[in-house]
mmCIF file of C-alpha atoms in Angstrom:
data_model
loop_
_atom_site.group_PDB
_atom_site.id
_atom_site.type_symbol
_atom_site.label_atom_id
_atom_site.label_comp_id
_atom_site.label_asym_id
_atom_site.label_seq_id
_atom_site.Cartn_x
_atom_site.Cartn_y
_atom_site.Cartn_z
ATOM 1 C CA ASP A 1 49.950 41.882 -53.121
ATOM 2 C CA LEU A 2 46.258 42.099 -52.249
ATOM 3 C CA ASP A 3 43.991 44.271 -54.342
ATOM 4 C CA PRO A 4 42.171 47.268 -52.788
ATOM 5 C CA ILE A 5 38.861 45.406 -52.594
ATOM 6 C CA VAL A 6 40.358 42.793 -50.309
ATOM 7 C CA LEU A 7 42.106 45.352 -48.081
ATOM 8 C CA ARG A 8 38.965 47.446 -47.674
ATOM 9 C CA ARG A 9 36.897 44.380 -46.769
ATOM 10 C CA GLY A 10 39.440 43.521 -44.100
ATOM 11 C CA LEU A 11 39.466 47.055 -42.703
ATOM 12 C CA LEU A 12 35.673 47.084 -42.546
ATOM 13 C CA VAL A 13 35.908 44.169 -40.152
ATOM 14 C CA PHE A 14 38.211 46.223 -37.925
ATOM 15 C CA VAL A 15 36.282 49.514 -37.816
ATOM 16 C CA HIS A 16 32.945 47.857 -37.139
ATOM 17 C CA GLN A 17 34.129 45.852 -34.115
ATOM 18 C CA PRO A 18 32.544 47.123 -30.874
ATOM 19 C CA VAL A 19 34.884 47.898 -27.967
ATOM 20 C CA THR A 20 34.077 45.875 -24.843
ATOM 21 C CA ARG A 21 35.203 47.557 -21.624
ATOM 22 C CA SER A 22 35.361 44.302 -19.648
ATOM 23 C CA VAL A 23 38.081 42.925 -21.963
ATOM 24 C CA PRO A 24 41.579 44.508 -22.096
ATOM 25 C CA LEU A 25 42.030 46.685 -25.164
ATOM 26 C CA ASP A 26 45.205 44.849 -26.289
ATOM 27 C CA ASP A 27 43.305 41.534 -26.326
ATOM 28 C CA GLN A 28 40.483 43.114 -28.296
ATOM 29 C CA ILE A 29 42.941 44.512 -30.858
ATOM 30 C CA SER A 30 44.624 41.105 -31.175
ATOM 31 C CA THR A 31 41.265 39.424 -31.746
ATOM 32 C CA MET A 32 40.301 42.063 -34.300
ATOM 33 C CA PHE A 33 43.483 41.538 -36.293
ATOM 34 C CA SER A 34 42.888 37.777 -36.284
ATOM 35 C CA ARG A 35 39.459 38.433 -37.675
ATOM 36 C CA ILE A 36 40.940 40.811 -40.225
ATOM 37 C CA ALA A 37 43.351 38.086 -41.396
ATOM 38 C CA SER A 38 40.521 35.571 -41.746
ATOM 39 C CA SER A 39 38.347 38.094 -43.539
ATOM 40 C CA VAL A 40 41.170 39.064 -45.905
ATOM 41 C CA ALA A 41 41.785 35.408 -46.779
ATOM 42 C CA ALA A 42 38.082 34.792 -47.400
ATOM 43 C CA ALA A 43 37.714 38.021 -49.358
ATOM 44 C CA SER A 44 40.752 37.160 -51.480
ATOM 45 C CA ALA A 45 39.308 33.743 -52.345
ATOM 46 C CA THR A 46 35.959 35.316 -53.149
ATOM 47 C CA ALA A 47 37.593 37.898 -55.378
ATOM 48 C CA ARG A 48 39.475 35.196 -57.295
ATOM 49 C CA ARG A 49 36.255 33.263 -57.870
ATOM 50 C CA GLN A 50 34.506 36.411 -59.029
ATOM 51 C CA ARG A 51 37.269 37.216 -61.498
ATOM 52 C CA LEU A 52 36.988 33.679 -62.913
ATOM 53 C CA THR A 53 33.216 33.819 -63.289
ATOM 54 C CA THR A 54 32.196 37.250 -64.523
ATOM 55 C CA THR A 55 34.048 40.529 -64.887
ATOM 56 C CA THR A 56 30.772 42.368 -64.303
ATOM 57 C CA THR A 57 30.314 40.917 -60.828
ATOM 58 C CA ALA A 58 33.850 41.808 -59.776
ATOM 59 C CA THR A 59 33.552 45.328 -61.156
ATOM 60 C CA THR A 60 30.234 45.894 -59.381
ATOM 61 C CA ALA A 61 31.764 44.699 -56.099
ATOM 62 C CA THR A 62 34.665 47.114 -56.558
ATOM 63 C CA ALA A 63 32.304 49.997 -57.187
ATOM 64 C CA ARG A 64 30.212 49.147 -54.149
ATOM 65 C CA LEU A 65 33.165 48.850 -51.759
ATOM 66 C CA LEU A 66 35.107 51.825 -53.068
ATOM 67 C CA GLY A 67 32.015 54.021 -53.163
ATOM 68 C CA CYS A 68 32.368 54.894 -56.815
ATOM 69 C CA GLY A 69 29.803 54.509 -59.591
ATOM 70 C CA MET A 70 30.012 52.510 -62.824
ATOM 71 C CA SER A 71 28.376 53.698 -66.001
ATOM 72 C CA ALA A 72 25.887 51.560 -67.928
ATOM 73 C CA GLN A 73 28.170 51.766 -70.982
ATOM 74 C CA SER A 74 31.129 50.433 -68.956
ATOM 75 C CA SER A 75 29.002 47.569 -67.686
ATOM 76 C CA HIS A 76 27.838 46.800 -71.213
ATOM 77 C CA ASN A 77 31.405 46.802 -72.549
ATOM 78 C CA ASN A 78 32.644 44.485 -69.819
ATOM 79 C CA ASN A 79 29.729 42.127 -70.351
ATOM 80 C CA HIS A 80 30.311 42.101 -74.122
ATOM 81 C CA GLN A 81 34.032 41.353 -73.617
ATOM 82 C CA GLN A 82 33.194 38.495 -71.233
ATOM 83 C CA GLN A 83 30.692 36.956 -73.691
ATOM 84 C CA HIS A 84 33.263 37.242 -76.485
ATOM 85 C CA HIS A 85 35.832 35.537 -74.218
ATOM 86 C CA TYR A 86 33.480 32.616 -73.509
ATOM 87 C CA GLN A 87 32.390 32.303 -77.144
ATOM 88 C CA ARG A 88 35.996 32.167 -78.269
ATOM 89 C CA HIS A 89 36.758 29.328 -75.835
ATOM 90 C CA THR A 90 33.495 27.532 -76.608
ATOM 91 C CA ARG A 91 34.437 27.477 -80.270
ATOM 92 C CA SER A 92 37.834 26.022 -79.373
ATOM 93 C CA PHE A 93 36.155 23.192 -77.421
ATOM 94 C CA ALA A 94 34.254 22.159 -80.578
ATOM 95 C CA THR A 95 37.344 21.508 -82.700
ATOM 96 C CA PHE A 96 37.508 17.737 -82.130
ATOM 97 C CA PRO A 97 36.969 15.932 -85.424
ATOM 98 C CA ALA A 98 33.793 13.907 -85.739
ATOM 99 C CA PRO A 99 34.251 10.225 -84.867
ATOM 100 C CA GLN A 100 34.698 7.854 -87.768
ATOM 101 C CA LEU A 101 31.683 5.683 -88.520
ATOM 102 C CA PHE A 102 32.349 2.073 -89.464
ATOM 103 C CA ASP A 103 29.262 0.308 -90.747
ATOM 104 C CA TYR A 104 28.353 -3.298 -90.173
ATOM 105 C CA ASP A 105 29.771 -4.586 -93.451
ATOM 106 C CA THR A 106 33.132 -2.938 -92.804
ATOM 107 C CA VAL A 107 33.319 -4.305 -89.273
ATOM 108 C CA THR A 108 32.358 -7.861 -90.180
ATOM 109 C CA SER A 109 34.594 -8.076 -93.225
ATOM 110 C CA HIS A 110 37.777 -7.016 -91.408
ATOM 111 C CA LEU A 111 37.545 -8.584 -87.939
ATOM 112 C CA SER A 112 37.624 -12.200 -86.796
ATOM 113 C CA VAL A 113 37.570 -13.948 -83.448
ATOM 114 C CA THR A 114 41.223 -14.916 -83.769
ATOM 115 C CA ASP A 115 42.094 -11.197 -83.845
ATOM 116 C CA ALA A 116 40.696 -10.862 -80.336
ATOM 117 C CA ILE A 117 42.078 -13.863 -78.434
ATOM 118 C CA ASP A 118 45.488 -12.483 -77.401
ATOM 119 C CA ALA A 119 44.077 -9.058 -76.524
ATOM 120 C CA VAL A 120 41.279 -10.548 -74.435
ATOM 121 C CA GLU A 121 43.712 -12.859 -72.639
ATOM 122 C CA ASP A 122 45.917 -9.868 -71.776
ATOM 123 C CA ALA A 123 42.851 -7.928 -70.617
ATOM 124 C CA PHE A 124 41.845 -10.706 -68.211
ATOM 125 C CA GLY A 125 45.365 -10.716 -66.798
ATOM 126 C CA ALA A 126 45.250 -6.957 -66.308
ATOM 127 C CA LEU A 127 41.783 -7.210 -64.759
ATOM 128 C CA ALA A 128 43.035 -9.637 -62.112
ATOM 129 C CA LEU A 129 45.845 -7.234 -61.230
ATOM 130 C CA GLY A 130 43.405 -4.367 -60.736
ATOM 131 C CA ASN A 131 44.630 -2.592 -63.855
ATOM 132 C CA VAL A 132 41.255 -2.322 -65.572
ATOM 133 C CA ASP A 133 38.505 0.108 -64.646
ATOM 134 C CA VAL A 134 35.291 -1.889 -65.183
ATOM 135 C CA PRO A 135 31.979 -0.490 -63.892
ATOM 136 C CA MET A 136 29.057 -2.801 -63.269
ATOM 137 C CA PRO A 137 26.974 -3.311 -66.422
ATOM 138 C CA MET A 138 23.862 -1.229 -66.888
ATOM 139 C CA HIS A 139 20.725 -3.133 -67.883
ATOM 140 C CA ILE A 140 17.575 -1.611 -69.374
ATOM 141 C CA GLY A 141 14.597 -3.956 -69.618
ATOM 142 C CA ILE A 142 12.065 -3.145 -72.328
ATOM 143 C CA GLN A 143 8.774 -4.731 -71.378
ATOM 144 C CA GLN A 144 6.422 -5.689 -74.167
ATOM 145 C CA THR A 145 3.609 -3.216 -74.728
ATOM 146 C CA ASP A 146 1.570 -2.112 -77.705
ATOM 147 C CA THR A 147 4.337 0.350 -78.591
ATOM 148 C CA ALA A 148 7.577 -1.362 -77.540
ATOM 149 C CA GLY A 149 9.557 -4.523 -76.802
ATOM 150 C CA PRO A 150 10.136 -7.045 -75.598
ATOM 151 C CA GLY A 151 13.909 -6.713 -75.374
ATOM 152 C CA ASP A 152 16.934 -5.972 -73.253
ATOM 153 C CA CYS A 153 19.701 -3.408 -73.517
ATOM 154 C CA HIS A 154 23.105 -3.878 -71.894
ATOM 155 C CA ILE A 155 25.662 -1.073 -71.555
ATOM 156 C CA LYS A 156 29.214 -2.034 -70.652
ATOM 157 C CA GLY A 157 32.629 -0.494 -70.936
ATOM 158 C CA GLY A 158 36.107 -0.423 -69.563
ATOM 159 C CA TYR A 159 39.609 0.936 -69.690
ATOM 160 C CA VAL A 160 42.798 -1.135 -69.540
ATOM 161 C CA LEU A 161 45.598 0.775 -67.808
ATOM 162 C CA GLY A 162 48.055 2.191 -70.322
ATOM 163 C CA ALA A 163 45.885 1.614 -73.392
ATOM 164 C CA PRO A 164 45.464 4.537 -75.820
ATOM 165 C CA THR A 165 41.664 4.068 -75.974
ATOM 166 C CA PHE A 166 38.729 3.035 -73.836
ATOM 167 C CA THR A 167 35.409 1.632 -74.969
ATOM 168 C CA VAL A 168 31.711 2.014 -74.182
ATOM 169 C CA LYS A 169 29.351 -0.548 -75.699
ATOM 170 C CA LEU A 170 25.604 -0.680 -76.181
ATOM 171 C CA ALA A 171 24.156 -4.133 -76.925
ATOM 172 C CA CYS A 172 20.474 -4.756 -77.540
ATOM 173 C CA VAL A 173 19.250 -8.348 -77.387
ATOM 174 C CA SER A 174 16.068 -10.424 -77.369
ATOM 175 C CA PHE A 175 14.013 -8.044 -79.504
ATOM 176 C CA TYR A 176 12.236 -11.070 -80.917
ATOM 177 C CA GLN A 177 9.452 -9.073 -82.576
ATOM 178 C CA ASN A 178 12.097 -7.988 -85.086
ATOM 179 C CA LEU A 179 12.026 -11.464 -86.620
ATOM 180 C CA GLN A 180 8.523 -10.837 -87.942
ATOM 181 C CA GLN A 181 9.961 -7.929 -89.966
ATOM 182 C CA GLY A 182 12.955 -9.861 -91.253
ATOM 183 C CA LEU A 183 15.319 -8.098 -88.826
ATOM 184 C CA PRO A 184 17.756 -9.676 -86.351
ATOM 185 C CA ALA A 185 16.769 -9.856 -82.695
ATOM 186 C CA GLY A 186 19.942 -8.067 -81.605
ATOM 187 C CA SER A 187 21.840 -4.914 -82.495
ATOM 188 C CA GLY A 188 24.513 -2.743 -80.996
ATOM 189 C CA LEU A 189 27.449 -0.397 -81.360
ATOM 190 C CA PHE A 190 30.863 0.277 -79.883
ATOM 191 C CA CYS A 191 32.144 3.770 -79.136
ATOM 192 C CA VAL A 192 35.947 3.840 -79.014
ATOM 193 C CA VAL A 193 37.299 6.912 -77.216
ATOM 194 C CA ASP A 194 40.732 8.542 -77.156
ATOM 195 C CA ALA A 195 42.113 7.953 -73.654
ATOM 196 C CA VAL A 196 44.256 11.115 -73.888
ATOM 197 C CA THR A 197 41.651 13.674 -74.942
ATOM 198 C CA GLY A 198 38.388 11.920 -74.093
ATOM 199 C CA ALA A 199 37.167 12.532 -77.633
ATOM 200 C CA PRO A 200 35.255 9.744 -79.425
ATOM 201 C CA LEU A 201 37.389 8.267 -82.200
ATOM 202 C CA ALA A 202 34.954 5.838 -83.746
ATOM 203 C CA VAL A 203 31.409 4.543 -83.672
ATOM 204 C CA MET A 204 31.274 0.949 -84.871
ATOM 205 C CA GLN A 205 27.929 -0.457 -85.948
ATOM 206 C CA GLU A 206 28.610 -4.063 -85.043
ATOM 207 C CA ASN A 207 25.133 -5.389 -84.188
ATOM 208 C CA ARG A 208 26.630 -7.707 -81.554
ATOM 209 C CA PHE A 209 29.272 -9.064 -83.946
ATOM 210 C CA MET A 210 32.146 -7.658 -81.876
ATOM 211 C CA THR A 211 30.420 -8.721 -78.669
ATOM 212 C CA ASP A 212 30.239 -12.267 -80.014
ATOM 213 C CA LEU A 213 33.926 -12.068 -81.025
ATOM 214 C CA ARG A 214 35.094 -11.044 -77.586
ATOM 215 C CA THR A 215 32.815 -13.654 -75.968
ATOM 216 C CA GLY A 216 34.302 -16.312 -78.219
ATOM 217 C CA ALA A 217 37.789 -15.096 -77.376
ATOM 218 C CA ALA A 218 37.029 -15.407 -73.653
ATOM 219 C CA GLY A 219 35.845 -18.949 -74.286
ATOM 220 C CA ALA A 220 39.134 -19.745 -76.010
ATOM 221 C CA VAL A 221 41.115 -18.345 -73.077
ATOM 222 C CA ALA A 222 39.048 -20.436 -70.658
ATOM 223 C CA LEU A 223 39.530 -23.583 -72.780
ATOM 224 C CA LYS A 224 43.276 -22.970 -73.044
ATOM 225 C CA TYR A 225 43.783 -22.864 -69.280
ATOM 226 C CA THR A 226 41.271 -25.535 -68.167
ATOM 227 C CA THR A 227 41.939 -28.317 -70.693
ATOM 228 C CA THR A 228 45.543 -29.410 -70.498
ATOM 229 C CA THR A 229 47.390 -32.677 -70.842
ATOM 230 C CA THR A 230 47.553 -33.003 -67.039
ATOM 231 C CA SER A 231 44.119 -34.681 -67.177
ATOM 232 C CA THR A 232 44.326 -38.466 -67.308
ATOM 233 C CA THR A 233 41.115 -38.737 -69.305
ATOM 234 C CA SER A 234 41.962 -36.453 -72.199
ATOM 235 C CA SER A 235 44.753 -34.780 -74.079
ATOM 236 C CA GLU A 236 44.825 -32.136 -76.735
ATOM 237 C CA ASP A 237 44.914 -34.830 -79.407
ATOM 238 C CA ASP A 238 41.675 -36.511 -78.350
ATOM 239 C CA LEU A 239 39.797 -33.523 -76.906
ATOM 240 C CA THR A 240 36.138 -33.501 -77.903
ATOM 241 C CA VAL A 241 34.423 -30.181 -77.396
ATOM 242 C CA GLY A 242 30.632 -30.039 -77.124
ATOM 243 C CA PHE A 243 28.433 -27.075 -77.975
ATOM 244 C CA ILE A 244 24.974 -26.829 -76.412
ATOM 245 C CA GLY A 245 23.312 -24.151 -78.486
ATOM 246 C CA ALA A 246 24.066 -23.555 -82.145
ATOM 247 C CA GLY A 247 23.665 -19.818 -82.704
ATOM 248 C CA ALA A 248 26.068 -17.008 -83.515
ATOM 249 C CA ILE A 249 27.905 -17.133 -80.174
ATOM 250 C CA ALA A 250 28.366 -20.883 -80.479
ATOM 251 C CA ARG A 251 29.925 -20.419 -83.905
ATOM 252 C CA ASN A 252 32.441 -17.929 -82.542
ATOM 253 C CA MET A 253 33.132 -20.192 -79.585
ATOM 254 C CA ALA A 254 33.898 -23.005 -82.033
ATOM 255 C CA ARG A 255 36.183 -20.826 -84.146
ATOM 256 C CA ALA A 256 38.029 -19.567 -81.076
ATOM 257 C CA ALA A 257 38.274 -23.027 -79.512
ATOM 258 C CA HIS A 258 39.737 -24.380 -82.741
ATOM 259 C CA ALA A 259 42.343 -21.593 -82.707
ATOM 260 C CA VAL A 260 43.734 -22.771 -79.337
ATOM 261 C CA ARG A 261 42.997 -26.506 -79.766
ATOM 262 C CA PRO A 262 43.432 -27.097 -83.521
ATOM 263 C CA ARG A 263 43.300 -30.911 -83.250
ATOM 264 C CA MET A 264 40.026 -31.030 -81.363
ATOM 265 C CA LYS A 265 36.831 -32.762 -82.474
ATOM 266 C CA ALA A 266 33.382 -31.268 -81.933
ATOM 267 C CA VAL A 267 29.816 -32.315 -81.218
ATOM 268 C CA VAL A 268 26.788 -30.010 -81.212
ATOM 269 C CA PHE A 269 23.245 -30.124 -79.873
ATOM 270 C CA GLY A 270 20.657 -27.426 -80.314
ATOM 271 C CA LEU A 271 16.923 -27.076 -80.450
ATOM 272 C CA ALA A 272 17.442 -25.388 -83.811
ATOM 273 C CA GLY A 273 20.327 -24.907 -86.220
ATOM 274 C CA ALA A 274 22.579 -27.792 -85.177
ATOM 275 C CA ASP A 275 22.763 -29.333 -88.665
ATOM 276 C CA GLU A 276 23.609 -25.960 -90.211
ATOM 277 C CA PHE A 277 26.231 -25.344 -87.513
ATOM 278 C CA ALA A 278 27.930 -28.665 -88.269
ATOM 279 C CA ALA A 279 27.827 -28.228 -92.055
ATOM 280 C CA GLU A 280 29.137 -24.661 -92.003
ATOM 281 C CA LEU A 281 31.954 -25.053 -89.505
ATOM 282 C CA SER A 282 33.163 -28.472 -90.584
ATOM 283 C CA GLN A 283 33.884 -26.945 -93.977
ATOM 284 C CA GLU A 284 35.207 -23.603 -92.697
ATOM 285 C CA LEU A 285 37.539 -25.091 -90.083
ATOM 286 C CA ASP A 286 38.161 -28.500 -91.635
ATOM 287 C CA LEU A 287 36.791 -29.832 -88.357
ATOM 288 C CA ASP A 288 35.181 -33.154 -87.499
ATOM 289 C CA ILE A 289 31.737 -32.189 -86.140
ATOM 290 C CA THR A 290 28.869 -34.525 -85.291
ATOM 291 C CA VAL A 291 25.305 -33.676 -84.272
ATOM 292 C CA ALA A 292 24.065 -35.216 -81.011
ATOM 293 C CA ASP A 293 20.486 -36.341 -80.468
ATOM 294 C CA SER A 294 20.341 -34.819 -76.977
ATOM 295 C CA ALA A 295 22.308 -32.791 -74.479
ATOM 296 C CA GLN A 296 22.860 -35.965 -72.463
ATOM 297 C CA ALA A 297 24.373 -37.726 -75.471
ATOM 298 C CA LEU A 298 26.615 -34.703 -76.069
ATOM 299 C CA CYS A 299 27.865 -34.736 -72.463
ATOM 300 C CA ALA A 300 28.732 -38.431 -72.742
ATOM 301 C CA GLN A 301 31.128 -37.632 -75.603
ATOM 302 C CA SER A 302 32.660 -34.338 -74.437
ATOM 303 C CA GLN A 303 35.603 -33.402 -72.246
ATOM 304 C CA ALA A 304 34.801 -29.705 -72.626
ATOM 305 C CA ILE A 305 31.312 -28.245 -73.038
ATOM 306 C CA PHE A 306 30.330 -24.750 -74.133
ATOM 307 C CA THR A 307 26.813 -23.661 -73.180
ATOM 308 C CA GLN A 308 25.430 -20.614 -74.936
ATOM 309 C CA THR A 309 21.650 -20.691 -74.802
ATOM 310 C CA PRO A 310 19.035 -18.072 -73.835
ATOM 311 C CA GLY A 311 19.433 -19.364 -70.276
ATOM 312 C CA SER A 312 15.728 -19.776 -69.537
ATOM 313 C CA GLU A 313 16.351 -23.250 -68.102
ATOM 314 C CA THR A 314 19.277 -25.465 -67.167
ATOM 315 C CA VAL A 315 20.758 -27.493 -70.007
ATOM 316 C CA LEU A 316 22.623 -30.428 -68.427
ATOM 317 C CA GLU A 317 22.758 -32.636 -65.323
ATOM 318 C CA LEU A 318 25.582 -33.599 -62.975
ATOM 319 C CA ASP A 319 25.319 -37.324 -63.633
ATOM 320 C CA TRP A 320 25.633 -36.776 -67.392
ATOM 321 C CA LEU A 321 29.204 -35.475 -67.050
ATOM 322 C CA GLN A 322 32.439 -37.362 -67.473
ATOM 323 C CA PRO A 323 35.257 -36.996 -64.921
ATOM 324 C CA GLY A 324 37.533 -34.104 -65.782
ATOM 325 C CA THR A 325 34.929 -32.141 -67.718
ATOM 326 C CA THR A 326 35.260 -28.407 -68.259
ATOM 327 C CA ILE A 327 32.018 -26.429 -68.676
ATOM 328 C CA ILE A 328 32.305 -22.928 -70.143
ATOM 329 C CA ALA A 329 28.956 -21.192 -69.644
ATOM 330 C CA SER A 330 28.154 -17.919 -71.382
ATOM 331 C CA GLY A 331 24.354 -17.859 -71.549
ATOM 332 C CA SER A 332 23.656 -16.146 -68.232
ATOM 333 C CA ASP A 333 24.062 -12.384 -68.200
ATOM 334 C CA GLN A 334 21.122 -11.193 -66.132
ATOM 335 C CA PRO A 335 19.364 -12.314 -62.939
ATOM 336 C CA THR A 336 16.596 -14.220 -64.734
ATOM 337 C CA LYS A 337 18.962 -16.647 -66.528
ATOM 338 C CA GLN A 338 20.673 -19.855 -65.445
ATOM 339 C CA GLU A 339 22.106 -22.653 -67.615
ATOM 340 C CA ILE A 340 24.023 -24.730 -65.039
ATOM 341 C CA PRO A 341 22.266 -26.514 -62.147
ATOM 342 C CA ASN A 342 23.288 -25.557 -58.642
ATOM 343 C CA ASP A 343 24.541 -29.047 -57.771
ATOM 344 C CA VAL A 344 26.936 -28.899 -60.737
ATOM 345 C CA LEU A 345 28.221 -25.528 -59.560
ATOM 346 C CA GLN A 346 28.600 -26.781 -56.007
ATOM 347 C CA ALA A 347 30.581 -29.835 -57.158
ATOM 348 C CA SER A 348 32.917 -27.843 -59.396
ATOM 349 C CA LYS A 349 36.119 -25.891 -59.217
ATOM 350 C CA TYR A 350 34.329 -22.664 -60.016
ATOM 351 C CA ILE A 351 36.083 -19.904 -62.009
ATOM 352 C CA ALA A 352 34.435 -16.533 -62.655
ATOM 353 C CA ASP A 353 35.278 -13.985 -65.288
ATOM 354 C CA LEU A 354 34.480 -11.334 -62.659
ATOM 355 C CA THR A 355 32.993 -12.415 -59.345
ATOM 356 C CA GLN A 356 31.257 -9.108 -58.689
ATOM 357 C CA GLN A 357 29.260 -9.748 -61.875
ATOM 358 C CA THR A 358 28.719 -13.503 -61.743
ATOM 359 C CA SER A 359 27.376 -13.183 -58.198
ATOM 360 C CA LYS A 360 24.642 -10.896 -59.488
ATOM 361 C CA VAL A 361 23.906 -11.905 -63.086
ATOM 362 C CA GLY A 362 25.856 -15.114 -63.714
ATOM 363 C CA GLU A 363 25.558 -18.782 -62.840
ATOM 364 C CA LEU A 364 26.989 -18.125 -59.376
ATOM 365 C CA ARG A 365 23.965 -16.022 -58.484
ATOM 366 C CA GLY A 366 21.661 -19.056 -58.462
ATOM 367 C CA ALA A 367 23.972 -21.086 -56.216
ATOM 368 C CA LEU A 368 24.340 -18.161 -53.814
ATOM 369 C CA GLN A 369 20.603 -17.663 -53.613
ATOM 370 C CA ALA A 370 20.078 -21.391 -53.021
ATOM 371 C CA GLY A 371 22.605 -21.292 -50.189
ATOM 372 C CA VAL A 372 24.802 -24.042 -51.666
ATOM 373 C CA MET A 373 27.780 -21.745 -52.322
ATOM 374 C CA THR A 374 29.296 -18.550 -50.984
ATOM 375 C CA GLU A 375 31.696 -16.180 -52.691
ATOM 376 C CA GLN A 376 34.474 -17.867 -50.699
ATOM 377 C CA ASP A 377 33.806 -20.985 -52.806
ATOM 378 C CA VAL A 378 35.010 -19.158 -55.926
ATOM 379 C CA HIS A 379 38.300 -20.837 -56.804
ATOM 380 C CA ALA A 380 39.594 -18.020 -58.971
ATOM 381 C CA GLU A 381 38.824 -15.356 -61.493
ATOM 382 C CA LEU A 382 39.930 -16.209 -65.015
ATOM 383 C CA GLY A 383 42.616 -13.516 -65.017
ATOM 384 C CA GLU A 384 44.230 -15.081 -61.947
ATOM 385 C CA VAL A 385 44.506 -18.357 -63.843
ATOM 386 C CA VAL A 386 45.970 -16.501 -66.826
ATOM 387 C CA ASN A 387 48.541 -14.843 -64.569
ATOM 388 C CA GLY A 388 49.434 -18.144 -62.903
ATOM 389 C CA THR A 389 48.496 -16.995 -59.403
ATOM 390 C CA LYS A 390 45.661 -19.554 -59.262
ATOM 391 C CA SER A 391 45.545 -23.007 -60.824
ATOM 392 C CA GLY A 392 43.628 -24.078 -63.893
ATOM 393 C CA ARG A 393 43.201 -27.781 -64.483
ATOM 394 C CA GLU A 394 45.169 -29.953 -62.097
ATOM 395 C CA GLY A 395 43.600 -33.381 -62.637
ATOM 396 C CA ASP A 396 40.176 -34.862 -63.253
ATOM 397 C CA GLU A 397 38.206 -32.270 -61.306
ATOM 398 C CA LEU A 398 35.007 -30.784 -62.683
ATOM 399 C CA ILE A 399 35.564 -27.146 -63.702
ATOM 400 C CA VAL A 400 32.912 -24.529 -64.440
ATOM 401 C CA VAL A 401 33.974 -21.223 -66.015
ATOM 402 C CA ASP A 402 31.247 -18.597 -65.734
ATOM 403 C CA LEU A 403 31.460 -15.958 -68.480
ATOM 404 C CA THR A 404 29.106 -13.016 -68.068
ATOM 405 C CA GLY A 405 31.145 -10.676 -70.280
ATOM 406 C CA THR A 406 33.275 -7.892 -68.854
ATOM 407 C CA GLY A 407 34.098 -4.362 -69.877
ATOM 408 C CA ALA A 408 37.730 -5.477 -70.031
ATOM 409 C CA GLN A 409 36.844 -7.660 -73.030
ATOM 410 C CA ASP A 410 34.989 -4.781 -74.665
ATOM 411 C CA ALA A 411 37.967 -2.487 -74.159
ATOM 412 C CA ALA A 412 40.254 -5.127 -75.653
ATOM 413 C CA ILE A 413 38.204 -5.802 -78.781
ATOM 414 C CA GLY A 414 37.548 -2.074 -79.159
ATOM 415 C CA GLN A 415 41.286 -1.403 -79.289
ATOM 416 C CA VAL A 416 41.850 -4.263 -81.738
ATOM 417 C CA ALA A 417 39.057 -3.015 -83.976
ATOM 418 C CA TRP A 418 40.316 0.583 -83.900
ATOM 419 C CA ASP A 419 43.851 -0.502 -84.782
ATOM 420 C CA LYS A 420 42.627 -2.492 -87.783
ATOM 421 C CA LEU A 421 39.791 -0.324 -89.065
ATOM 422 C CA SER A 422 41.498 3.051 -88.662
ATOM 423 C CA ALA A 423 44.310 1.795 -90.896
ATOM 424 C CA LEU A 424 41.976 1.052 -93.817
#
């Protein structure tokens, strides 16, 4: 079954072996045939590789070993046929349709945070079971110079086992110079990819809208599992939820929280925008919202507190908190940020969205660096609480849920968005 090239290479090994008089001839012949077998196997593998790479190389090798010549015209014809073969296959690789482009208006007019809650909850459950491929986020820092910045770019993504798509997301934040030009400080896009073919299906210009939706959905999941009627100080009927920070993420947190706790009341404190937050959402959600004079006053009224600030400094103190408080922190997503003091973290039942992230870019990072916590002090990841393998609220303990944002959430909202937008 071997071609002549391979056989001749093997025989060349045999005829070029020197005979050694001090070794019996039978042993020498046996050794030679072993070498022939090895050479034939190697030559056969080489020949297969050559046939897969270029016909010209294989033909030249044949000519050299068989002692026959090959005309220039023959070489040219073979080379032309090989190029035609590759061109034909290259053209076939380019037959994927272009991804659909969904602009910002289309995305924002057809998606809401309530669309994402169930999918994000399922994604956290899958993440805890090891059924989501989530790489560590990539961060690009854009330092301010005469020609750029300041700003930050985050690249995340993930794939939930069994899903028909996976998602890669680019989110740009803190480009505050944009405000001088009447532009938002953040932008971004989602690329939703076919998990069967690897071909991009859609590019969604969401400018952080979908990121804020999936962050709000994670907040709702955290609230659902850490504020239950087992607490003696609060029930769903009298739950007051505080919001420290009144920007776009806080609005989505409020919408998502209201979806899972529809009878809640709300209080908000922010250095800017708190009055607008209260006016807008009280009308939109038919929700009782008051504006607090300070973060301390907010804590005194709240059984659950969402923090979503730039994270440049801590926003509350341990002695401001009521027994049985849940804190859901989403402002820390890089090593320079921290919203929650270390003594609050140390005193809490601490729940991470993903410990490998929160230990590096979340609230946990600060407590680890200060030496007041270790990773063994992490009570659970949120998906474990969703799956019921770890407890949520059990009594009047202080709970901190650290949300840094995972690729599992991006994959979940990407799938939801593709299902809705592709059907338009």
